[in-house]
Coordinates of C-alpha atoms (C1' of nucleotides) in Angstrom, one line a residue:
Chain Q
M1 CA 94.7 74.1 66.8
E2 CA 93.7 70.9 64.8
Q3 CA 95.5 69.0 67.1
E4 CA 93.4 70.3 70.3
I5 CA 90.1 69.6 68.0
E6 CA 91.4 66.2 67.4
L7 CA 92.6 65.7 71.1
Q8 CA 88.7 67.0 72.3
R9 CA 87.8 64.2 70.0
L10 CA 89.9 61.4 71.2
A11 CA 90.6 62.1 74.9
P12 CA 88.8 65.2 76.4
Q13 CA 89.6 64.5 80.0
L14 CA 93.2 65.8 78.8
L15 CA 92.3 69.3 77.9
V16 CA 90.6 69.9 81.2
R17 CA 92.9 72.5 83.2
E18 CA 93.8 71.6 86.6
K19 CA 93.3 74.9 88.9
K20 CA 96.5 75.2 90.5
E21 CA 96.8 75.8 94.0
K22 CA 96.6 79.6 94.6
V23 CA 98.6 79.6 97.1
S24 CA 102.0 81.0 96.5
R25 CA 104.7 78.8 98.0
L26 CA 107.7 80.4 99.7
R27 CA 111.0 79.0 98.2
E28 CA 113.0 76.4 100.7
L29 CA 115.2 78.0 102.8
D30 CA 118.8 76.4 102.8
G31 CA 119.5 74.3 106.2
A32 CA 116.0 74.9 107.2
G33 CA 114.8 72.0 109.8
P34 CA 113.9 71.3 113.1
G35 CA 114.9 74.0 115.6
F36 CA 114.3 76.7 113.1
T37 CA 114.7 80.0 114.6
V38 CA 114.1 83.5 113.3
R39 CA 113.5 87.0 114.7
L40 CA 111.4 89.9 114.2
A41 CA 113.5 93.3 115.0
P42 CA 111.7 96.2 115.0
Y43 CA 112.6 99.5 115.9
P44 CA 110.3 101.3 118.2
S45 CA 110.2 104.6 116.7
G46 CA 106.4 105.0 115.9
A47 CA 103.6 102.6 114.7
P48 CA 104.4 99.7 112.3
H49 CA 103.2 100.5 108.6
I50 CA 102.7 98.8 105.7
G51 CA 106.3 99.1 104.4
N52 CA 107.1 97.1 107.5
T53 CA 104.8 94.2 107.0
R54 CA 107.2 92.2 104.3
M55 CA 109.9 91.8 107.1
F56 CA 107.1 90.6 109.5
I57 CA 105.1 88.4 107.3
L58 CA 108.2 86.5 105.7
N59 CA 109.4 85.7 108.9
D60 CA 106.3 84.9 110.5
E61 CA 105.4 82.6 107.6
Y62 CA 108.6 80.6 107.5
A63 CA 108.3 80.1 111.2
R64 CA 105.1 78.3 110.7
K65 CA 106.5 76.6 107.4
Y66 CA 109.1 75.0 109.2
S67 CA 107.4 74.7 112.7
G68 CA 110.0 77.0 113.9
K69 CA 110.1 80.1 116.7
L70 CA 109.8 83.5 116.1
L71 CA 111.5 85.9 118.7
L72 CA 110.5 89.1 118.9
V73 CA 113.5 91.3 120.0
F74 CA 113.1 95.1 120.1
D75 CA 116.0 96.6 118.2
D76 CA 115.9 99.5 120.7
T77 CA 119.5 100.9 120.9
I78 CA 120.0 104.3 121.4
G79 CA 119.6 105.4 117.9
S80 CA 120.2 108.9 116.4
E81 CA 119.1 112.6 116.9
E82 CA 116.5 111.8 113.8
K83 CA 115.5 108.2 114.9
F84 CA 114.9 107.4 118.8
P85 CA 113.2 104.8 120.3
D86 CA 110.1 106.2 122.1
V87 CA 107.9 104.3 124.8
E88 CA 104.6 104.3 123.3
S89 CA 105.9 102.5 120.0
Y90 CA 106.5 99.1 121.7
S91 CA 102.9 98.7 122.3
L92 CA 102.0 100.0 119.1
I93 CA 104.2 97.4 117.3
E94 CA 102.9 94.3 119.5
E95 CA 99.2 95.6 118.6
G96 CA 100.1 95.9 114.9
L97 CA 101.9 92.1 114.9
K98 CA 98.5 90.7 116.6
W99 CA 96.6 92.4 114.2
L100 CA 98.4 91.1 111.3
G101 CA 98.2 87.6 112.7
V102 CA 102.0 87.2 113.6
K103 CA 102.6 84.6 116.3
W104 CA 105.9 85.1 118.3
E105 CA 107.1 83.6 121.4
G106 CA 109.5 85.2 123.8
V107 CA 109.9 89.0 123.8
Y108 CA 113.6 90.5 123.9
Y109 CA 114.7 94.3 124.3
K110 CA 118.1 95.0 123.2
S111 CA 118.2 98.0 125.8
D112 CA 118.1 95.0 128.5
R113 CA 121.1 93.3 127.0
L114 CA 123.8 96.0 127.5
D115 CA 125.5 94.2 129.8
I116 CA 125.9 91.4 127.5
F117 CA 127.0 93.1 124.7
Y118 CA 129.8 94.6 127.2
T119 CA 131.0 91.2 127.9
W120 CA 131.1 90.6 124.0
A121 CA 133.1 93.9 123.2
E122 CA 135.7 92.9 126.1
R123 CA 136.3 89.7 124.7
L124 CA 136.9 91.1 121.2
I125 CA 139.3 93.5 122.8
H126 CA 141.1 90.6 124.4
A127 CA 141.1 88.9 121.0
G128 CA 142.8 91.7 119.6
I129 CA 139.8 92.2 117.2
A130 CA 138.7 95.3 118.5
Y131 CA 140.3 98.7 119.6
V132 CA 139.2 101.6 121.2
C133 CA 139.7 104.7 118.8
M134 CA 139.6 108.3 120.1
C135 CA 139.7 109.8 116.3
D136 CA 136.9 112.5 116.1
A137 CA 134.2 111.7 113.2
E138 CA 136.2 113.9 111.0
T139 CA 139.5 112.2 111.3
L140 CA 138.1 108.8 111.2
R141 CA 136.2 109.5 107.9
K142 CA 139.7 110.8 106.2
N143 CA 141.3 108.0 107.3
R144 CA 138.9 105.5 106.0
E145 CA 139.2 107.5 102.6
E146 CA 143.2 107.3 102.5
G147 CA 143.0 103.9 103.9
S148 CA 145.4 104.9 106.6
E149 CA 145.7 103.4 110.1
C150 CA 145.5 105.7 113.1
V151 CA 147.7 105.7 116.0
H152 CA 144.9 104.1 118.4
R153 CA 145.0 101.0 116.2
S154 CA 148.2 99.9 117.5
H155 CA 147.5 100.2 121.2
T156 CA 147.8 96.9 123.2
V157 CA 145.1 94.8 124.4
Q158 CA 145.7 96.2 128.1
Q159 CA 145.7 99.7 126.9
N160 CA 142.4 99.0 125.2
T161 CA 140.8 97.3 128.2
G162 CA 141.8 100.3 130.1
Y163 CA 140.3 103.0 127.4
W164 CA 137.1 100.6 127.2
K165 CA 136.6 101.0 131.0
M166 CA 136.8 104.7 130.9
M167 CA 134.4 104.7 128.1
V168 CA 131.9 102.5 129.9
N169 CA 132.6 104.4 133.2
G170 CA 132.0 107.7 131.7
E171 CA 135.3 109.3 131.3
Y172 CA 134.7 109.9 127.9
R173 CA 132.2 112.5 126.4
E174 CA 129.5 111.6 123.4
G175 CA 131.9 111.4 120.1
E176 CA 135.1 111.1 121.9
A177 CA 135.7 107.5 121.7
V178 CA 134.4 104.6 119.8
L179 CA 135.0 100.8 119.7
R180 CA 136.1 99.8 116.3
A181 CA 136.5 96.3 114.4
K182 CA 139.9 95.8 113.4
T183 CA 138.9 94.7 110.1
D184 CA 141.0 96.0 107.2
M185 CA 141.6 99.8 106.7
R186 CA 142.5 98.8 102.9
H187 CA 139.2 96.7 102.3
R188 CA 138.0 97.4 99.0
N189 CA 134.7 98.5 100.3
P190 CA 135.7 102.1 102.5
A191 CA 132.6 101.6 104.7
F192 CA 133.9 98.3 105.9
R193 CA 137.3 99.9 106.8
D194 CA 137.3 99.4 110.8
R195 CA 133.6 99.9 111.4
V196 CA 132.2 101.2 114.5
L197 CA 130.9 98.6 117.1
C198 CA 129.9 100.8 119.9
R199 CA 129.7 104.6 120.7
I200 CA 128.8 106.8 123.2
S201 CA 125.3 108.6 123.5
E202 CA 124.4 110.8 126.2
R203 CA 120.6 110.7 125.2
V204 CA 118.2 109.5 127.7
H205 CA 116.8 106.1 126.9
P206 CA 112.9 105.4 127.1
R207 CA 113.5 102.2 129.0
T208 CA 116.9 102.6 130.8
G209 CA 117.3 106.3 130.9
T210 CA 120.6 107.4 131.5
K211 CA 122.0 104.0 132.9
Y212 CA 124.2 103.4 130.0
R213 CA 126.2 105.6 127.7
V214 CA 127.8 103.1 125.9
W215 CA 125.7 101.6 123.0
P216 CA 126.3 98.9 119.8
M217 CA 125.8 99.7 116.6
L218 CA 123.1 97.5 114.9
E219 CA 125.7 94.8 113.2
F220 CA 127.6 94.4 116.6
S221 CA 124.7 93.9 118.6
W222 CA 123.2 91.2 116.0
A223 CA 126.5 89.5 115.9
V224 CA 126.2 88.8 119.6
D225 CA 122.6 88.5 119.8
D226 CA 121.9 86.2 116.7
I227 CA 124.7 83.4 118.5
E228 CA 123.2 84.4 122.1
L229 CA 119.5 83.8 120.8
R230 CA 120.5 80.9 118.7
M231 CA 119.1 82.0 115.4
T232 CA 119.3 79.3 112.3
H233 CA 118.2 82.0 110.0
V234 CA 118.1 85.7 109.4
I235 CA 115.3 86.9 107.1
R236 CA 116.1 90.7 106.6
G237 CA 115.7 93.2 103.6
K238 CA 118.7 93.3 101.2
E239 CA 119.7 96.8 102.2
L240 CA 121.5 94.8 105.3
V241 CA 123.8 92.9 103.3
M242 CA 126.5 94.8 104.6
E243 CA 125.7 94.0 108.1
D244 CA 125.6 90.2 107.2
M245 CA 129.3 90.7 106.2
M246 CA 130.2 92.7 109.7
E247 CA 128.5 89.8 111.5
N248 CA 130.2 87.0 109.5
F249 CA 133.5 88.7 110.2
I250 CA 133.4 88.7 113.8
W251 CA 131.9 85.2 114.1
D252 CA 135.1 84.2 111.7
R253 CA 137.6 85.8 114.1
M254 CA 136.0 84.0 117.1
G255 CA 135.5 80.6 115.7
L256 CA 132.0 80.8 115.6
K257 CA 129.2 79.4 113.3
G258 CA 126.2 82.2 112.7
P259 CA 122.9 81.8 111.0
V260 CA 121.9 81.8 107.2
F261 CA 121.6 85.0 106.1
E262 CA 118.3 85.2 103.7
H263 CA 117.1 88.6 101.8
F264 CA 114.5 90.1 100.1
G265 CA 114.4 93.2 97.8
L266 CA 113.4 96.5 98.5
L267 CA 109.2 97.0 98.2
R268 CA 108.0 100.3 97.0
L269 CA 104.3 101.0 96.7
K270 CA 103.6 103.4 94.2
G271 CA 101.4 105.9 95.0
V272 CA 102.3 105.5 98.8
K273 CA 104.3 108.4 100.8
I274 CA 105.4 107.0 104.4
S275 CA 107.5 109.2 106.5
K276 CA 107.6 108.1 110.1
S277 CA 109.4 111.1 111.4
K278 CA 106.6 112.9 109.8
S279 CA 103.6 110.8 111.1
R280 CA 105.1 110.8 114.6
A281 CA 105.2 115.0 114.3
E282 CA 101.8 115.1 113.1
V283 CA 100.6 112.8 115.3
A284 CA 102.1 114.6 118.6
S285 CA 101.2 117.7 117.4
G286 CA 97.3 116.6 116.8
A287 CA 97.5 117.5 113.0
Y288 CA 96.6 113.8 112.3
T289 CA 93.7 112.2 113.9
G290 CA 96.3 109.7 115.8
W291 CA 97.9 106.6 114.5
D292 CA 95.0 105.5 113.0
D293 CA 95.0 108.7 110.2
P294 CA 95.2 107.1 106.8
R295 CA 98.2 109.2 106.1
T296 CA 100.4 107.2 108.6
W297 CA 100.0 104.1 106.7
S298 CA 100.3 102.2 110.0
L299 CA 98.8 98.8 110.3
Q300 CA 96.5 100.7 112.9
S301 CA 95.5 103.3 110.2
L302 CA 94.9 100.0 107.8
A303 CA 92.6 98.6 110.3
A304 CA 90.8 101.5 110.7
R305 CA 90.2 101.5 106.9
G306 CA 88.6 98.0 107.0
F307 CA 91.8 96.1 105.8
R308 CA 91.7 92.4 106.6
P309 CA 95.1 91.3 107.8
E310 CA 95.0 88.4 105.2
A311 CA 94.9 90.7 102.4
I312 CA 98.0 92.3 103.4
R313 CA 99.7 88.8 104.0
N314 CA 98.2 87.5 100.6
F315 CA 99.9 90.4 99.1
I316 CA 103.2 90.0 100.6
L317 CA 103.2 86.3 99.9
S318 CA 102.6 86.9 96.3
L319 CA 106.0 89.1 96.0
G320 CA 107.9 85.8 97.1
M321 CA 111.6 86.1 98.4
S322 CA 112.9 87.7 95.2
L323 CA 115.8 90.0 95.5
A324 CA 114.8 92.3 92.9
D325 CA 113.9 95.8 94.1
I326 CA 110.1 96.5 93.0
E327 CA 107.5 98.9 92.7
V328 CA 104.0 97.7 93.0
P329 CA 100.9 99.8 92.7
I330 CA 99.0 100.2 95.9
D331 CA 96.1 99.0 94.0
S332 CA 97.3 95.5 94.2
V333 CA 97.1 95.4 97.9
Y334 CA 93.4 97.0 97.4
S335 CA 92.4 94.3 94.9
E336 CA 93.8 91.6 97.5
N337 CA 91.4 93.5 99.9
R338 CA 88.4 93.9 97.8
R339 CA 88.3 90.1 97.0
L340 CA 87.8 89.6 100.7
L341 CA 85.7 92.4 101.4
E342 CA 83.2 92.2 98.6
P343 CA 81.3 89.0 99.2
E344 CA 80.8 90.2 102.7
A345 CA 80.1 94.1 102.8
N346 CA 76.7 94.9 103.0
R347 CA 75.5 97.6 100.3
Y348 CA 74.1 101.0 101.3
F349 CA 73.3 104.1 99.1
F350 CA 75.3 107.3 99.7
V351 CA 75.6 110.3 98.1
D352 CA 78.5 112.7 97.9
E353 CA 78.0 116.2 97.8
P354 CA 74.1 115.9 97.7
Q355 CA 71.8 118.0 95.4
L356 CA 68.2 117.9 96.0
I357 CA 65.5 117.0 93.2
S358 CA 62.1 116.8 93.1
I359 CA 60.2 114.2 90.8
S360 CA 57.5 115.5 88.9
G361 CA 54.9 113.2 87.6
F362 CA 55.2 111.0 90.7
D363 CA 52.4 110.9 93.0
G364 CA 52.9 110.0 96.8
N365 CA 55.5 108.0 98.6
S366 CA 56.9 104.4 98.2
V367 CA 58.8 101.9 100.2
V368 CA 61.5 100.8 98.4
E369 CA 63.2 97.2 98.9
S370 CA 66.8 96.5 98.3
Y371 CA 69.1 93.6 99.1
L372 CA 71.7 94.1 101.6
H373 CA 74.0 92.1 99.1
P374 CA 72.7 91.4 95.4
D375 CA 74.9 88.1 95.4
H376 CA 73.6 86.9 98.9
P377 CA 69.9 87.3 99.1
E378 CA 70.1 85.3 102.1
K379 CA 71.6 88.2 104.0
G380 CA 68.3 89.9 103.8
R381 CA 66.6 93.0 102.3
R382 CA 66.6 97.0 103.7
L383 CA 64.1 99.5 103.2
I384 CA 64.2 103.1 102.2
E385 CA 61.2 105.3 102.1
A386 CA 61.0 106.8 99.0
G387 CA 59.1 110.2 98.3
N388 CA 58.8 112.6 95.5
S389 CA 62.2 114.5 96.2
V390 CA 65.5 113.0 96.7
Y391 CA 69.2 113.9 96.9
V392 CA 71.3 112.8 94.2
S393 CA 75.1 113.3 94.0
S394 CA 76.5 116.4 92.3
A395 CA 78.8 114.3 90.4
D396 CA 76.1 112.4 88.8
M397 CA 74.0 115.5 88.1
R398 CA 77.2 116.8 86.2
S399 CA 77.5 113.4 84.2
F400 CA 73.9 112.3 83.5
G401 CA 72.1 115.6 83.9
G402 CA 69.4 116.0 81.2
S403 CA 69.4 112.2 80.3
E404 CA 67.0 109.6 81.6
V405 CA 68.5 107.3 84.4
R406 CA 67.3 104.9 87.1
L407 CA 67.1 105.8 90.5
K408 CA 68.2 102.4 91.7
D409 CA 65.4 100.2 92.8
F410 CA 63.3 102.9 92.8
C411 CA 62.3 104.6 89.3
N412 CA 63.4 106.0 85.9
V413 CA 63.6 109.9 85.8
V414 CA 64.9 112.4 83.3
L415 CA 67.4 113.7 85.5
R416 CA 67.4 117.6 86.0
A417 CA 68.4 120.0 88.9
G418 CA 65.5 121.0 90.5
K419 CA 62.7 118.9 88.7
S420 CA 62.8 115.7 87.4
E421 CA 60.5 114.1 85.2
F422 CA 59.3 110.5 86.2
T423 CA 59.2 108.3 83.4
G424 CA 58.2 104.9 84.8
K425 CA 58.9 102.5 87.6
E426 CA 59.9 99.5 85.4
N427 CA 63.5 98.2 85.5
R428 CA 64.7 99.3 81.9
D429 CA 68.3 99.2 81.0
L430 CA 69.4 102.6 82.2
Q431 CA 72.1 104.2 83.8
R432 CA 71.7 103.5 87.4
I433 CA 72.4 106.1 90.1
Q434 CA 72.1 106.0 93.9
W435 CA 70.0 108.5 95.8
V436 CA 68.9 109.0 99.3
P437 CA 65.3 110.4 100.7
S438 CA 65.0 114.0 101.4
T439 CA 64.2 113.2 105.0
G440 CA 65.9 111.4 107.6
S441 CA 69.3 110.4 105.7
V442 CA 72.4 110.2 107.8
K443 CA 74.9 112.7 107.5
C444 CA 78.3 111.1 106.8
R445 CA 82.0 112.3 107.0
V446 CA 84.4 110.0 104.9
I447 CA 88.0 110.2 105.7
M448 CA 89.9 109.6 102.5
P449 CA 93.3 108.1 102.4
D450 CA 94.8 111.6 101.6
G451 CA 93.2 112.8 104.8
S452 CA 90.7 114.7 103.1
R453 CA 87.2 114.5 104.1
V454 CA 84.2 113.6 102.0
E455 CA 80.9 115.1 103.2
G456 CA 77.3 113.4 102.0
L457 CA 74.2 111.4 103.2
A458 CA 73.5 108.2 103.5
E459 CA 70.4 106.1 103.8
A460 CA 68.8 106.0 107.1
N461 CA 70.0 102.3 107.5
V462 CA 73.4 103.1 108.2
A463 CA 72.4 104.5 111.3
A464 CA 72.0 101.2 112.8
I465 CA 74.9 99.3 111.5
P466 CA 77.6 97.8 113.6
L467 CA 80.7 100.1 113.8
N468 CA 84.2 98.5 112.5
V469 CA 82.4 96.1 110.0
P470 CA 82.9 97.5 106.5
V471 CA 80.4 98.1 104.1
Q472 CA 80.1 99.2 100.4
F473 CA 78.4 102.5 99.3
E474 CA 77.3 101.7 96.2
R475 CA 79.5 103.2 93.1
F476 CA 81.5 105.1 95.8
G477 CA 83.8 102.6 97.8
F478 CA 84.2 100.6 100.6
V479 CA 84.2 102.1 103.7
N480 CA 84.5 101.5 107.6
P481 CA 82.1 103.0 109.9
R482 CA 84.2 104.4 112.9
G483 CA 81.7 106.4 115.1
W484 CA 80.0 109.7 115.4
E485 CA 81.0 113.1 115.3
G486 CA 78.0 115.0 116.5
D487 CA 75.3 114.2 114.2
A488 CA 77.6 113.2 111.5
M489 CA 78.5 109.3 111.2
V490 CA 82.6 108.8 110.6
F491 CA 83.5 106.5 107.9
H492 CA 87.4 105.7 106.8
F493 CA 87.5 105.0 103.1
A494 CA 89.2 101.7 102.4
H495 CA 89.2 101.4 98.8
E496 CA 86.9 101.5 95.6
Chain G
rG1 C1' 132.6 108.2 92.8
rC2 C1' 133.1 103.4 95.3
rU3 C1' 130.7 98.4 96.9
rC4 C1' 126.8 95.1 96.4
rC5 C1' 122.5 93.4 94.3
rC6 C1' 118.6 92.9 90.5
rU7 C1' 116.7 92.2 85.0
rU8 C1' 110.7 86.7 82.6
rA9 C1' 104.3 90.2 79.4
rG10 C1' 101.8 97.1 81.1
rU11 C1' 102.6 95.6 86.6
rG12 C1' 104.0 91.5 90.2
rU13 C1' 105.4 86.5 89.8
rA14 C1' 106.8 81.0 89.1
rG15 C1' 111.1 78.7 86.8
rC16 C1' 117.2 76.0 89.9
rG17 C1' 120.6 72.5 82.4
rG18 C1' 116.1 68.4 78.7
rC19 C1' 109.3 68.1 81.5
rC20 C1' 109.2 75.7 78.5
rA21 C1' 105.6 75.9 71.9
rA22 C1' 107.5 79.3 79.7
rU23 C1' 103.1 79.4 85.4
rC24 C1' 99.7 82.1 88.1
rA25 C1' 97.6 86.7 89.4
rU26 C1' 96.6 91.6 87.8
rG27 C1' 95.9 94.5 83.2
rC28 C1' 94.1 95.3 78.6
rG29 C1' 90.5 93.7 74.6
rG30 C1' 85.8 91.4 73.1
rG31 C1' 81.7 88.4 75.0
rG32 C1' 77.7 87.1 78.7
rC33 C1' 75.2 87.8 83.9
rC34 C1' 73.5 90.7 87.5
rU35 C1' 68.5 95.9 90.3
rU36 C1' 76.1 99.4 91.4
rC37 C1' 80.7 102.0 87.2
rG38 C1' 81.1 96.6 92.1
rA39 C1' 81.6 90.9 91.9
rC40 C1' 81.1 86.7 89.3
rC41 C1' 81.7 83.6 84.1
rC42 C1' 83.9 82.5 79.1
rC43 C1' 87.2 84.1 74.9
rG44 C1' 91.5 86.5 73.6
rC45 C1' 96.4 89.6 73.9
rG46 C1' 101.1 89.9 76.1
rA47 C1' 107.8 88.6 78.3
rC48 C1' 113.0 85.4 78.8
rA49 C1' 117.4 93.1 78.6
rU50 C1' 121.5 92.7 74.3
rG51 C1' 126.0 90.5 72.6
rG52 C1' 129.4 86.6 73.3
rG53 C1' 130.4 81.9 75.3
rU54 C1' 130.1 76.6 77.7
rU55 C1' 127.0 72.2 76.6
rC56 C1' 124.0 67.1 72.2
rA57 C1' 120.7 70.7 75.0
rA58 C1' 120.5 77.4 78.1
rA59 C1' 115.0 81.7 80.9
rU60 C1' 118.3 78.3 83.7
rC61 C1' 125.9 78.2 84.0
rC62 C1' 129.9 81.8 82.5
rC63 C1' 131.7 86.6 80.6
rA64 C1' 131.0 91.5 78.6
rU65 C1' 127.4 95.7 77.8
rA66 C1' 123.3 98.3 78.9
rG67 C1' 119.3 99.5 82.1
rG68 C1' 117.4 99.6 87.2
rG69 C1' 118.0 99.7 92.6
rA70 C1' 120.4 99.6 97.5
rG71 C1' 124.3 100.8 100.5
rC72 C1' 128.1 104.2 101.5
rA73 C1' 131.1 105.7 107.1
rC74 C1' 129.2 107.3 115.2
rC75 C1' 120.8 105.3 112.2
rA76 C1' 117.9 100.9 112.1

RNA sequence: GCUCCCUUAGUGUAGCGGCCAAUCAUGCGGGGCCUUCGACCCCGCGACAUGGGUUCAAAUCCCAUAGGGAGCACCA
């Protein structure tokens, strides 16, 4: 402390703290340079949601950082009973990415590339790295547990080539045959013992119908496409590390060099439940308003709430590339967005659960003038016609009933249900509450993040505000005007 | 259970053998300002999981322990 005082006397300039750059720099990736190429691999089974944005933004951000390329590769293999591609998801994803400000060049579809996968499968068979296995799922599992090899493993290349042709030609039914990699049946990780590369599915694909029945597994399709599409890096969540091993195994055996793998840890948002399959069902049944329903947490729903894409990006970048699994409160996202909305959103009065009071001792009407934004007077003013009866919110009545409050910008009253006494117009340091006139106020319906609706009244000025430009309902929160339902104006609630 | 990963203030995060008496944001406490309980400004609080080792020197490298997470078989 003494030293600091001394330093202050001798060289005050040394004490001036430099404001560090706020932008969090992403760490450098190994081997990144000219030609840097990464890919985005969304699975088209619904709208993209906030949980998917980490992958989107990190890939986009690194592609920009290294002036590289970002390819959009729809990972639309056939999936499973629970997880299957659907046709409207493709455009939902592109729409979400555009909104997020992700820039990609080139769109690819795995479902267009089956012939390439087949060619590679044949190469693996010829190289003796892969074989057709006719064990049923149960037997396969049992053998893996025991580490024992089945008879199919020792078939010749010629036999496997024949079986493979039969698979592709439809001579086996779903579940009757798979293509497996000859990794090692005694590998320490049981899941790695002769993994399945391709399997048969008789489901209908939204893009290719029933044209193909043999579909690659994720890691095989990427072992192929990370080479074919010339990726230099793969940035993916760490839940996919085992897939790296499988891709590397294939490349090693074929004498190929693949991209550098980079991972980020799992991100959980505290207070956010996302279930894509549930959202999909509720959107389809009409229980949700659509993909803009806040309960989907889709990018469409965030846009509807008035989120700025930069807020999401700043939030994701603040987490960096850490491998640690983290749980971050959703409020962190809100505070990033508030930072952007606060200086811009105009202010209006809104009362939730309106309750009418009359003001005794106050005669006549007056016109109240308020700033659209208290910190930016240059944005102008708004006028509210005030009379001797107004609505206040029931919550304020409960909290402040009986005591003197200031009806903001208007007058002071002792707040009572029914008759409240006028106590003056001067601006004293009282609890301030919002209010709206008894006539001419606009009925509002605010859709909350949990899907519930808050009904209330807002000052008449809101009827004329542009849609989809977020405003602040003072002491209520930031809301985004979306349109009208009959005589009620509909808003989506962003956050406080 | 098996395989892999992680651990720095309440929550995130920077840190890559000496520049660390550890960064930034948020949070919390106090004060200021303002016609919002919002925003802004100022001051303060608060962390290297534990134990061993390597080294002249460890938040940083190695080992063990504890805690947390993920993956686990024909989903991506």
